[in-house]
Amino acid sequence: MTVPTTDLAPDADADRDGLVNLLEFALGSKPGDGGSRGKVRLRRAVSGTFFIQYLRRSAESSISYTPERLANGGAGPWVALAGTTSAPTVAPEPAPPGFEWVEQPLPSGASGFARLKVELVRP
């Protein structure tokens, strides 16, 4: 089977599942399988703190992962979360080869939305 060149681009959606190829590659899903999904989750610790938790490629310098939040019920710009990512105390499932689980805390006491921004880093 020949795949059209346009379906191989990072911003193409080869399997028509709503996730572009770059996201599928970065998050460990399969670009040719519409049922395969990337791994991004929200976790709540016993302390009540929420974390955005995601699977990322452990040795891929051409992709940047930026957890972001939108505060005030969606009335402001998306802002990168302060702080750094770390390995979770308990991973939701084993990471496949070449991937690692990481998480970053969301600000306490704030309502809003969270997302993971994934970008291709060009030299």
mmCIF file with all atom_site columns, N, CA and C in Angstrom, residues 44-96:
data_model
loop_
_atom_site.group_PDB
_atom_site.id
_atom_site.type_symbol
_atom_site.label_atom_id
_atom_site.label_alt_id
_atom_site.label_comp_id
_atom_site.label_asym_id
_atom_site.label_entity_id
_atom_site.label_seq_id
_atom_site.pdbx_PDB_ins_code
_atom_site.Cartn_x
_atom_site.Cartn_y
_atom_site.Cartn_z
_atom_site.occupancy
_atom_site.B_iso_or_equiv
_atom_site.pdbx_formal_charge
_atom_site.auth_seq_id
_atom_site.auth_comp_id
_atom_site.auth_asym_id
_atom_site.auth_atom_id
_atom_site.pdbx_PDB_model_num
ATOM 1   N N  . ARG A 1 44 ? -4.636  13.312 40.493 1.00 0.00 ? 44 ARG A N  1
ATOM 2   C CA . ARG A 1 44 ? -4.825  14.045 41.749 1.00 0.00 ? 44 ARG A CA 1
ATOM 3   C C  . ARG A 1 44 ? -4.117  13.294 42.866 1.00 0.00 ? 44 ARG A C  1
ATOM 4   N N  . ALA A 1 45 ? -3.200  13.978 43.528 1.00 0.00 ? 45 ALA A N  1
ATOM 5   C CA . ALA A 1 45 ? -2.455  13.379 44.638 1.00 0.00 ? 45 ALA A CA 1
ATOM 6   C C  . ALA A 1 45 ? -3.324  13.366 45.891 1.00 0.00 ? 45 ALA A C  1
ATOM 7   N N  . VAL A 1 46 ? -2.915  12.589 46.873 1.00 0.00 ? 46 VAL A N  1
ATOM 8   C CA . VAL A 1 46 ? -3.625  12.529 48.152 1.00 0.00 ? 46 VAL A CA 1
ATOM 9   C C  . VAL A 1 46 ? -3.713  13.913 48.775 1.00 0.00 ? 46 VAL A C  1
ATOM 10  N N  . SER A 1 47 ? -2.703  14.738 48.551 1.00 0.00 ? 47 SER A N  1
ATOM 11  C CA . SER A 1 47 ? -2.674  16.101 49.098 1.00 0.00 ? 47 SER A CA 1
ATOM 12  C C  . SER A 1 47 ? -3.712  17.016 48.448 1.00 0.00 ? 47 SER A C  1
ATOM 13  N N  . GLY A 1 48 ? -4.286  16.565 47.317 1.00 0.00 ? 48 GLY A N  1
ATOM 14  C CA . GLY A 1 48 ? -5.253  17.382 46.595 1.00 0.00 ? 48 GLY A CA 1
ATOM 15  C C  . GLY A 1 48 ? -4.663  18.102 45.396 1.00 0.00 ? 48 GLY A C  1
ATOM 16  N N  . THR A 1 49 ? -3.337  18.069 45.267 1.00 0.00 ? 49 THR A N  1
ATOM 17  C CA . THR A 1 49 ? -2.675  18.710 44.127 1.00 0.00 ? 49 THR A CA 1
ATOM 18  C C  . THR A 1 49 ? -2.964  17.927 42.852 1.00 0.00 ? 49 THR A C  1
ATOM 19  N N  . PHE A 1 50 ? -3.258  18.662 41.776 1.00 0.00 ? 50 PHE A N  1
ATOM 20  C CA . PHE A 1 50 ? -3.454  18.038 40.471 1.00 0.00 ? 50 PHE A CA 1
ATOM 21  C C  . PHE A 1 50 ? -2.166  18.122 39.668 1.00 0.00 ? 50 PHE A C  1
ATOM 22  N N  . PHE A 1 51 ? -1.911  17.091 38.885 1.00 0.00 ? 51 PHE A N  1
ATOM 23  C CA . PHE A 1 51 ? -0.736  17.016 38.019 1.00 0.00 ? 51 PHE A CA 1
ATOM 24  C C  . PHE A 1 51 ? -1.179  16.687 36.602 1.00 0.00 ? 51 PHE A C  1
ATOM 25  N N  . ILE A 1 52 ? -0.526  17.300 35.615 1.00 0.00 ? 52 ILE A N  1
ATOM 26  C CA . ILE A 1 52 ? -0.677  16.842 34.241 1.00 0.00 ? 52 ILE A CA 1
ATOM 27  C C  . ILE A 1 52 ? 0.436   15.821 34.047 1.00 0.00 ? 52 ILE A C  1
ATOM 28  N N  . GLN A 1 53 ? 0.069   14.648 33.587 1.00 0.00 ? 53 GLN A N  1
ATOM 29  C CA . GLN A 1 53 ? 0.992   13.523 33.493 1.00 0.00 ? 53 GLN A CA 1
ATOM 30  C C  . GLN A 1 53 ? 0.964   13.029 32.044 1.00 0.00 ? 53 GLN A C  1
ATOM 31  N N  . TYR A 1 54 ? 2.137   12.800 31.463 1.00 0.00 ? 54 TYR A N  1
ATOM 32  C CA . TYR A 1 54 ? 2.158   12.379 30.065 1.00 0.00 ? 54 TYR A CA 1
ATOM 33  C C  . TYR A 1 54 ? 3.371   11.520 29.742 1.00 0.00 ? 54 TYR A C  1
ATOM 34  N N  . LEU A 1 55 ? 3.230   10.783 28.672 1.00 0.00 ? 55 LEU A N  1
ATOM 35  C CA . LEU A 1 55 ? 4.290   9.939  28.150 1.00 0.00 ? 55 LEU A CA 1
ATOM 36  C C  . LEU A 1 55 ? 5.062   10.757 27.121 1.00 0.00 ? 55 LEU A C  1
ATOM 37  N N  . ARG A 1 56 ? 6.388   10.765 27.221 1.00 0.00 ? 56 ARG A N  1
ATOM 38  C CA . ARG A 1 56 ? 7.190   11.492 26.228 1.00 0.00 ? 56 ARG A CA 1
ATOM 39  C C  . ARG A 1 56 ? 8.375   10.631 25.797 1.00 0.00 ? 56 ARG A C  1
ATOM 40  N N  . ARG A 1 57 ? 8.884   10.947 24.630 1.00 0.00 ? 57 ARG A N  1
ATOM 41  C CA . ARG A 1 57 ? 10.075  10.256 24.123 1.00 0.00 ? 57 ARG A CA 1
ATOM 42  C C  . ARG A 1 57 ? 11.269  10.688 24.973 1.00 0.00 ? 57 ARG A C  1
ATOM 43  N N  . SER A 1 58 ? 12.026  9.724  25.469 1.00 0.00 ? 58 SER A N  1
ATOM 44  C CA . SER A 1 58 ? 13.092  10.039 26.426 1.00 0.00 ? 58 SER A CA 1
ATOM 45  C C  . SER A 1 58 ? 14.371  10.568 25.786 1.00 0.00 ? 58 SER A C  1
ATOM 46  N N  . ALA A 1 59 ? 14.589  10.336 24.507 1.00 0.00 ? 59 ALA A N  1
ATOM 47  C CA . ALA A 1 59 ? 15.843  10.786 23.885 1.00 0.00 ? 59 ALA A CA 1
ATOM 48  C C  . ALA A 1 59 ? 15.575  11.468 22.548 1.00 0.00 ? 59 ALA A C  1
ATOM 49  N N  . GLU A 1 60 ? 14.577  12.305 22.504 1.00 0.00 ? 60 GLU A N  1
ATOM 50  C CA . GLU A 1 60 ? 14.199  12.969 21.247 1.00 0.00 ? 60 GLU A CA 1
ATOM 51  C C  . GLU A 1 60 ? 14.329  14.473 21.416 1.00 0.00 ? 60 GLU A C  1
ATOM 52  N N  . SER A 1 61 ? 15.415  15.042 20.887 1.00 0.00 ? 61 SER A N  1
ATOM 53  C CA . SER A 1 61 ? 15.650  16.479 21.050 1.00 0.00 ? 61 SER A CA 1
ATOM 54  C C  . SER A 1 61 ? 14.913  17.330 20.020 1.00 0.00 ? 61 SER A C  1
ATOM 55  N N  . SER A 1 62 ? 14.284  16.699 19.036 1.00 0.00 ? 62 SER A N  1
ATOM 56  C CA . SER A 1 62 ? 13.594  17.473 18.000 1.00 0.00 ? 62 SER A CA 1
ATOM 57  C C  . SER A 1 62 ? 12.135  17.770 18.353 1.00 0.00 ? 62 SER A C  1
ATOM 58  N N  . ILE A 1 63 ? 11.718  17.387 19.558 1.00 0.00 ? 63 ILE A N  1
ATOM 59  C CA . ILE A 1 63 ? 10.340  17.636 19.996 1.00 0.00 ? 63 ILE A CA 1
ATOM 60  C C  . ILE A 1 63 ? 10.369  18.357 21.336 1.00 0.00 ? 63 ILE A C  1
ATOM 61  N N  . SER A 1 64 ? 9.561   19.407 21.463 1.00 0.00 ? 64 SER A N  1
ATOM 62  C CA . SER A 1 64 ? 9.427   20.068 22.771 1.00 0.00 ? 64 SER A CA 1
ATOM 63  C C  . SER A 1 64 ? 8.029   19.797 23.315 1.00 0.00 ? 64 SER A C  1
ATOM 64  N N  . TYR A 1 65 ? 7.968   19.561 24.614 1.00 0.00 ? 65 TYR A N  1
ATOM 65  C CA . TYR A 1 65 ? 6.719   19.300 25.331 1.00 0.00 ? 65 TYR A CA 1
ATOM 66  C C  . TYR A 1 65 ? 6.537   20.431 26.336 1.00 0.00 ? 65 TYR A C  1
ATOM 67  N N  . THR A 1 66 ? 5.424   21.154 26.272 1.00 0.00 ? 66 THR A N  1
ATOM 68  C CA . THR A 1 66 ? 5.177   22.261 27.188 1.00 0.00 ? 66 THR A CA 1
ATOM 69  C C  . THR A 1 66 ? 3.794   22.132 27.815 1.00 0.00 ? 66 THR A C  1
ATOM 70  N N  . PRO A 1 67 ? 3.705   21.722 29.088 1.00 0.00 ? 67 PRO A N  1
ATOM 71  C CA . PRO A 1 67 ? 2.403   21.733 29.758 1.00 0.00 ? 67 PRO A CA 1
ATOM 72  C C  . PRO A 1 67 ? 1.951   23.183 29.956 1.00 0.00 ? 67 PRO A C  1
ATOM 73  N N  . GLU A 1 68 ? 0.698   23.463 29.642 1.00 0.00 ? 68 GLU A N  1
ATOM 74  C CA . GLU A 1 68 ? 0.160   24.818 29.751 1.00 0.00 ? 68 GLU A CA 1
ATOM 75  C C  . GLU A 1 68 ? -1.166  24.805 30.493 1.00 0.00 ? 68 GLU A C  1
ATOM 76  N N  . ARG A 1 69 ? -1.548  25.996 30.982 1.00 0.00 ? 69 ARG A N  1
ATOM 77  C CA . ARG A 1 69 ? -2.849  26.141 31.638 1.00 0.00 ? 69 ARG A CA 1
ATOM 78  C C  . ARG A 1 69 ? -3.540  27.393 31.142 1.00 0.00 ? 69 ARG A C  1
ATOM 79  N N  . LEU A 1 70 ? -4.843  27.345 31.214 1.00 0.00 ? 70 LEU A N  1
ATOM 80  C CA . LEU A 1 70 ? -5.694  28.476 30.857 1.00 0.00 ? 70 LEU A CA 1
ATOM 81  C C  . LEU A 1 70 ? -6.553  28.736 32.083 1.00 0.00 ? 70 LEU A C  1
ATOM 82  N N  . ALA A 1 71 ? -6.345  29.873 32.725 1.00 0.00 ? 71 ALA A N  1
ATOM 83  C CA . ALA A 1 71 ? -7.045  30.193 33.972 1.00 0.00 ? 71 ALA A CA 1
ATOM 84  C C  . ALA A 1 71 ? -8.303  31.004 33.706 1.00 0.00 ? 71 ALA A C  1
ATOM 85  N N  . ASN A 1 72 ? -8.962  31.372 34.771 1.00 0.00 ? 72 ASN A N  1
ATOM 86  C CA . ASN A 1 72 ? -10.124 32.265 34.728 1.00 0.00 ? 72 ASN A CA 1
ATOM 87  C C  . ASN A 1 72 ? -11.238 31.770 33.819 1.00 0.00 ? 72 ASN A C  1
ATOM 88  N N  . GLY A 1 73 ? -11.501 30.478 33.872 1.00 0.00 ? 73 GLY A N  1
ATOM 89  C CA . GLY A 1 73 ? -12.609 29.949 33.092 1.00 0.00 ? 73 GLY A CA 1
ATOM 90  C C  . GLY A 1 73 ? -12.432 30.076 31.594 1.00 0.00 ? 73 GLY A C  1
ATOM 91  N N  . GLY A 1 74 ? -11.215 30.202 31.141 1.00 0.00 ? 74 GLY A N  1
ATOM 92  C CA . GLY A 1 74 ? -10.956 30.257 29.710 1.00 0.00 ? 74 GLY A CA 1
ATOM 93  C C  . GLY A 1 74 ? -10.868 31.650 29.141 1.00 0.00 ? 74 GLY A C  1
ATOM 94  N N  . ALA A 1 75 ? -10.738 32.667 29.991 1.00 0.00 ? 75 ALA A N  1
ATOM 95  C CA . ALA A 1 75 ? -10.742 34.053 29.506 1.00 0.00 ? 75 ALA A CA 1
ATOM 96  C C  . ALA A 1 75 ? -9.344  34.636 29.306 1.00 0.00 ? 75 ALA A C  1
ATOM 97  N N  . GLY A 1 76 ? -8.332  33.839 29.385 1.00 0.00 ? 76 GLY A N  1
ATOM 98  C CA . GLY A 1 76 ? -6.982  34.389 29.245 1.00 0.00 ? 76 GLY A CA 1
ATOM 99  C C  . GLY A 1 76 ? -6.156  33.582 28.273 1.00 0.00 ? 76 GLY A C  1
ATOM 100 N N  . PRO A 1 77 ? -4.907  33.959 28.068 1.00 0.00 ? 77 PRO A N  1
ATOM 101 C CA . PRO A 1 77 ? -4.044  33.203 27.156 1.00 0.00 ? 77 PRO A CA 1
ATOM 102 C C  . PRO A 1 77 ? -3.532  31.916 27.824 1.00 0.00 ? 77 PRO A C  1
ATOM 103 N N  . TRP A 1 78 ? -3.153  30.939 27.003 1.00 0.00 ? 78 TRP A N  1
ATOM 104 C CA . TRP A 1 78 ? -2.503  29.742 27.524 1.00 0.00 ? 78 TRP A CA 1
ATOM 105 C C  . TRP A 1 78 ? -1.123  30.149 28.025 1.00 0.00 ? 78 TRP A C  1
ATOM 106 N N  . VAL A 1 79 ? -0.748  29.669 29.222 1.00 0.00 ? 79 VAL A N  1
ATOM 107 C CA . VAL A 1 79 ? 0.519   30.027 29.857 1.00 0.00 ? 79 VAL A CA 1
ATOM 108 C C  . VAL A 1 79 ? 1.245   28.742 30.245 1.00 0.00 ? 79 VAL A C  1
ATOM 109 N N  . ALA A 1 80 ? 2.551   28.695 29.963 1.00 0.00 ? 80 ALA A N  1
ATOM 110 C CA . ALA A 1 80 ? 3.354   27.537 30.358 1.00 0.00 ? 80 ALA A CA 1
ATOM 111 C C  . ALA A 1 80 ? 3.340   27.404 31.875 1.00 0.00 ? 80 ALA A C  1
ATOM 112 N N  . LEU A 1 81 ? 3.243   26.175 32.367 1.00 0.00 ? 81 LEU A N  1
ATOM 113 C CA . LEU A 1 81 ? 3.266   25.941 33.807 1.00 0.00 ? 81 LEU A CA 1
ATOM 114 C C  . LEU A 1 81 ? 4.642   26.276 34.363 1.00 0.00 ? 81 LEU A C  1
ATOM 115 N N  . ALA A 1 82 ? 4.669   26.857 35.541 1.00 0.00 ? 82 ALA A N  1
ATOM 116 C CA . ALA A 1 82 ? 5.933   27.163 36.213 1.00 0.00 ? 82 ALA A CA 1
ATOM 117 C C  . ALA A 1 82 ? 6.513   25.870 36.777 1.00 0.00 ? 82 ALA A C  1
ATOM 118 N N  . GLY A 1 83 ? 7.816   25.834 36.928 1.00 0.00 ? 83 GLY A N  1
ATOM 119 C CA . GLY A 1 83 ? 8.456   24.660 37.507 1.00 0.00 ? 83 GLY A CA 1
ATOM 120 C C  . GLY A 1 83 ? 8.948   23.700 36.445 1.00 0.00 ? 83 GLY A C  1
ATOM 121 N N  . THR A 1 84 ? 9.342   22.532 36.897 1.00 0.00 ? 84 THR A N  1
ATOM 122 C CA . THR A 1 84 ? 9.895   21.533 35.987 1.00 0.00 ? 84 THR A CA 1
ATOM 123 C C  . THR A 1 84 ? 9.114   20.233 36.072 1.00 0.00 ? 84 THR A C  1
ATOM 124 N N  . THR A 1 85 ? 9.280   19.411 35.052 1.00 0.00 ? 85 THR A N  1
ATOM 125 C CA . THR A 1 85 ? 8.647   18.098 35.076 1.00 0.00 ? 85 THR A CA 1
ATOM 126 C C  . THR A 1 85 ? 9.505   17.152 35.902 1.00 0.00 ? 85 THR A C  1
ATOM 127 N N  . SER A 1 86 ? 8.874   16.121 36.420 1.00 0.00 ? 86 SER A N  1
ATOM 128 C CA . SER A 1 86 ? 9.600   15.108 37.172 1.00 0.00 ? 86 SER A CA 1
ATOM 129 C C  . SER A 1 86 ? 8.950   13.756 36.914 1.00 0.00 ? 86 SER A C  1
ATOM 130 N N  . ALA A 1 87 ? 9.655   12.715 37.271 1.00 0.00 ? 87 ALA A N  1
ATOM 131 C CA . ALA A 1 87 ? 9.085   11.377 37.149 1.00 0.00 ? 87 ALA A CA 1
ATOM 132 C C  . ALA A 1 87 ? 7.993   11.220 38.202 1.00 0.00 ? 87 ALA A C  1
ATOM 133 N N  . PRO A 1 88 ? 6.854   10.622 37.849 1.00 0.00 ? 88 PRO A N  1
ATOM 134 C CA . PRO A 1 88 ? 5.801   10.434 38.848 1.00 0.00 ? 88 PRO A CA 1
ATOM 135 C C  . PRO A 1 88 ? 6.213   9.394  39.886 1.00 0.00 ? 88 PRO A C  1
ATOM 136 N N  . THR A 1 89 ? 5.665   9.515  41.084 1.00 0.00 ? 89 THR A N  1
ATOM 137 C CA . THR A 1 89 ? 5.954   8.529  42.125 1.00 0.00 ? 89 THR A CA 1
ATOM 138 C C  . THR A 1 89 ? 5.446   7.160  41.713 1.00 0.00 ? 89 THR A C  1
ATOM 139 N N  . VAL A 1 90 ? 4.306   7.132  41.057 1.00 0.00 ? 90 VAL A N  1
ATOM 140 C CA . VAL A 1 90 ? 3.743   5.884  40.545 1.00 0.00 ? 90 VAL A CA 1
ATOM 141 C C  . VAL A 1 90 ? 3.311   6.124  39.101 1.00 0.00 ? 90 VAL A C  1
ATOM 142 N N  . ALA A 1 91 ? 3.900   5.380  38.182 1.00 0.00 ? 91 ALA A N  1
ATOM 143 C CA . ALA A 1 91 ? 3.516   5.510  36.770 1.00 0.00 ? 91 ALA A CA 1
ATOM 144 C C  . ALA A 1 91 ? 2.181   4.798  36.557 1.00 0.00 ? 91 ALA A C  1
ATOM 145 N N  . PRO A 1 92 ? 1.294   5.354  35.715 1.00 0.00 ? 92 PRO A N  1
ATOM 146 C CA . PRO A 1 92 ? -0.003  4.731  35.490 1.00 0.00 ? 92 PRO A CA 1
ATOM 147 C C  . PRO A 1 92 ? 0.091   3.369  34.810 1.00 0.00 ? 92 PRO A C  1
ATOM 148 N N  . GLU A 1 93 ? 1.150   3.158  34.056 1.00 0.00 ? 93 GLU A N  1
ATOM 149 C CA . GLU A 1 93 ? 1.409   1.885  33.376 1.00 0.00 ? 93 GLU A CA 1
ATOM 150 C C  . GLU A 1 93 ? 2.875   1.911  32.963 1.00 0.00 ? 93 GLU A C  1
ATOM 151 N N  . PRO A 1 94 ? 3.463   0.761  32.656 1.00 0.00 ? 94 PRO A N  1
ATOM 152 C CA . PRO A 1 94 ? 4.864   0.779  32.234 1.00 0.00 ? 94 PRO A CA 1
ATOM 153 C C  . PRO A 1 94 ? 5.041   1.589  30.945 1.00 0.00 ? 94 PRO A C  1
ATOM 154 N N  . ALA A 1 95 ? 6.120   2.345  30.882 1.00 0.00 ? 95 ALA A N  1
ATOM 155 C CA . ALA A 1 95 ? 6.428   3.115  29.670 1.00 0.00 ? 95 ALA A CA 1
ATOM 156 C C  . ALA A 1 95 ? 7.036   2.174  28.635 1.00 0.00 ? 95 ALA A C  1
ATOM 157 N N  . PRO A 1 96 ? 6.623   2.307  27.367 1.00 0.00 ? 96 PRO A N  1
ATOM 158 C CA . PRO A 1 96 ? 7.242   1.476  26.335 1.00 0.00 ? 96 PRO A CA 1
ATOM 159 C C  . PRO A 1 96 ? 8.710   1.863  26.132 1.00 0.00 ? 96 PRO A C  1
#
